[in-house]
C-alpha positions in Angstrom: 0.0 0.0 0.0 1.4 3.8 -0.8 0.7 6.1 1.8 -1.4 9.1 1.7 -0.2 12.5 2.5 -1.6 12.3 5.9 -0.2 9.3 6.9 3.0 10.8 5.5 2.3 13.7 7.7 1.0 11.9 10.9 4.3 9.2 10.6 7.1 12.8 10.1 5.5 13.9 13.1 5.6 11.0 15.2 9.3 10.3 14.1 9.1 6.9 12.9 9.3 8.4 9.1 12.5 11.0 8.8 13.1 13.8 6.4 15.2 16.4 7.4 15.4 19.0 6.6 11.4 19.3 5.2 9.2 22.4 4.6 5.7 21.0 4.9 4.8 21.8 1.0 7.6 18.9 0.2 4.4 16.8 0.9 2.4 15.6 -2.1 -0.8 13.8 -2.4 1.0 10.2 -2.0 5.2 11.1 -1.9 7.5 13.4 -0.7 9.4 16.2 -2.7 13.2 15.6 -2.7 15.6 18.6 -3.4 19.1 18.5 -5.0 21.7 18.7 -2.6 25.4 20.7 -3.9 27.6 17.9 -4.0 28.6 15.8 -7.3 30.8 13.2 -8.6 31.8 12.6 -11.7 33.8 10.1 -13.3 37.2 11.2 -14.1 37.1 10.3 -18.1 41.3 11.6 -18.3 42.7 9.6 -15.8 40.6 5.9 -15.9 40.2 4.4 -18.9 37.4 1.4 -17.7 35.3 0.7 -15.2 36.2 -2.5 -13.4 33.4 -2.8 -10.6 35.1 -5.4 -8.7 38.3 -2.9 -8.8 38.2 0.4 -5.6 40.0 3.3 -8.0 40.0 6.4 -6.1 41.0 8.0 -9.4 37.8 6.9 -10.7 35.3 10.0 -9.8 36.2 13.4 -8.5 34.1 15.5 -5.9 32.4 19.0 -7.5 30.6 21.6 -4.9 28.6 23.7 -6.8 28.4 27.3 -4.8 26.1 29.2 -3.9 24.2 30.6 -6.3 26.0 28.5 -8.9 24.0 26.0 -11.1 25.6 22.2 -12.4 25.6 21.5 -16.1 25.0 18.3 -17.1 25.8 17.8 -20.4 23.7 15.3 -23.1 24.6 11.7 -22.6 26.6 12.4 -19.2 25.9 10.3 -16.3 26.9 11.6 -12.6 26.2 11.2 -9.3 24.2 13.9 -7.1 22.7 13.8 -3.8 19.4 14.5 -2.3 19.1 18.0 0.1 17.1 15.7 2.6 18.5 13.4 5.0 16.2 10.0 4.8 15.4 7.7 7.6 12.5 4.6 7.6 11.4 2.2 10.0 11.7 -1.6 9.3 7.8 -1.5 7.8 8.2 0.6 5.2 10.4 1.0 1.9 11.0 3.9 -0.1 10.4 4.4 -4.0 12.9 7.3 -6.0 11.1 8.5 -8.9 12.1 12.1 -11.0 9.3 14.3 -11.1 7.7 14.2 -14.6 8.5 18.2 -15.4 12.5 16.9 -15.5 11.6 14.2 -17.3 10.1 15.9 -19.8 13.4 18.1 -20.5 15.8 14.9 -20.6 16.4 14.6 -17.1 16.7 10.3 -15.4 17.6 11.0 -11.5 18.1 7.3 -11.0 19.3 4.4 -13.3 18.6 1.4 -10.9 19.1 2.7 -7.5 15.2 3.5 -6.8 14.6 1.8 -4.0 15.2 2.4 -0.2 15.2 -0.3 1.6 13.4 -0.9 5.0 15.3 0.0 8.3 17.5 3.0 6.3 19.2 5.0 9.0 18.6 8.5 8.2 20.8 9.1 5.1 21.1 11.1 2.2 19.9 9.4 -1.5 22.5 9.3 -4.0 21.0 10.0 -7.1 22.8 8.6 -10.6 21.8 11.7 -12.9 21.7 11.3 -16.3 20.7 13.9 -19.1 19.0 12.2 -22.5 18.7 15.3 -23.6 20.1 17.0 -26.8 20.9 20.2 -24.8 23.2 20.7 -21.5 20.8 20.9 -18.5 21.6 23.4 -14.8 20.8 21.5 -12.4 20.3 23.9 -9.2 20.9 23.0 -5.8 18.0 22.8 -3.7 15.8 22.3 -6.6 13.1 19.9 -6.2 14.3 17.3 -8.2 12.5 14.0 -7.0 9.9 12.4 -5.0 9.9 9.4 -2.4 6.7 7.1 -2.4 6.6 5.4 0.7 5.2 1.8 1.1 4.0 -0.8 4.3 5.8 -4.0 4.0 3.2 -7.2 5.5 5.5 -7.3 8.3 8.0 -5.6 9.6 11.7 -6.7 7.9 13.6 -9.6 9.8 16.7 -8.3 9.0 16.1 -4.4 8.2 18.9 -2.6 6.2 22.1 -2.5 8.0 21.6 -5.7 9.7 24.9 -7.7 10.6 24.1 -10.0 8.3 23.7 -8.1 5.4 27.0 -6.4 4.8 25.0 -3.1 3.8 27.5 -0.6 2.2 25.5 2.8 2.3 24.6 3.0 5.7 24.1 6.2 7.0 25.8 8.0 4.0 26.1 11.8 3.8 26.3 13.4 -0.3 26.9 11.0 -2.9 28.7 8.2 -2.6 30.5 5.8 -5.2 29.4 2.3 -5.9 31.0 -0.1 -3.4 30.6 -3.2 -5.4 34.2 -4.1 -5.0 32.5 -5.4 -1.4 30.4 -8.0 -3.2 31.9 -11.6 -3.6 32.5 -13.1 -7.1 29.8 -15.2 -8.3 
């Protein structure tokens, strides 16, 4: 089930649901309004010539703060990673859905590839978001924009082993502006 904007409401002010920081007209009929945060990282196209996930290259991305004021231009066909404004947290009955809202879309912008989903238990964390611009034309992306939306949905029951569990080996807990991929932390298959 998705939940309504007063549940979303009702759960924010109770605590068990955390976005922070939130002005109360982030919240929609059935999501919440995410906002850019200043912080990018882009791959480093000069220095690494592939991408070898199972491989940690710290030459691999480099760190851009966009100032105030100051807007981020993503150029057609690039791909990099932002963050969201909002720090996220979410009990272990509910998951989190990313989606772009549709008046981005419509110009070209994709604020997530694969990584849509929050999993149950997230401790209150920023959302990378993997930016990409299918557009013919360079795009400014603004921090603070509103540049997503969070659906939240019940689980049947609350998660057994919520994100960040021992057991897991989650990689993104508690992470603050975007953060690489840590698949070099997976086993081979």
């Amino acid at each position: 089930m998705i939940l309504s904007d007063g549940t979303i409401r009702r759960l924010l002010d109770e605590g068990r649901l955390v976005v922070d920081p939130i002005e109360p007209s982030q919240v929609q009929p059935a999501s919440v309004d995410v906002r850019l945060g200043a912080e990018f990282l882009v791959f480093r196209n000069h220095t690494a010539e592939v991408i070898d996930p199972y491989a940690r290259r710290s030459d691999l991305m480099q760190k851009i703060a966009v100032g105030e004021g100051d807007a981020f231009v993503l150029h057609p066909g690039e791909f990099v990673l932002g963050t969201t404004l909002e720090a996220i947290g979410l009990p272990d009955d509910l998951v989190a859905r990313v989606e772009g809202k549709s008046s981005l879309g419509r110009l070209g912008l994709l604020i997530h590839a694969t990584a849509g989903f929050v999993d149950p238990g997230w401790k209150r964390g920023q959302i990378t978001l993997e930016l990409s611009n299918v557009a013919t034309l360079p795009i400014k992306l603004w921090p603070g924009m509103r540049v997503g939306q969070l659906s939240f949905h019940t689980l049947d029951a609350p998660a057994e082993r919520p994100y960040g569990h021992p057991d897991l080996g989650s990689k993104y807990v508690g992470q603050q502006g975007p953060v690489a991929s840590q698949y070099e932390q997976n086993a081979r298959s």
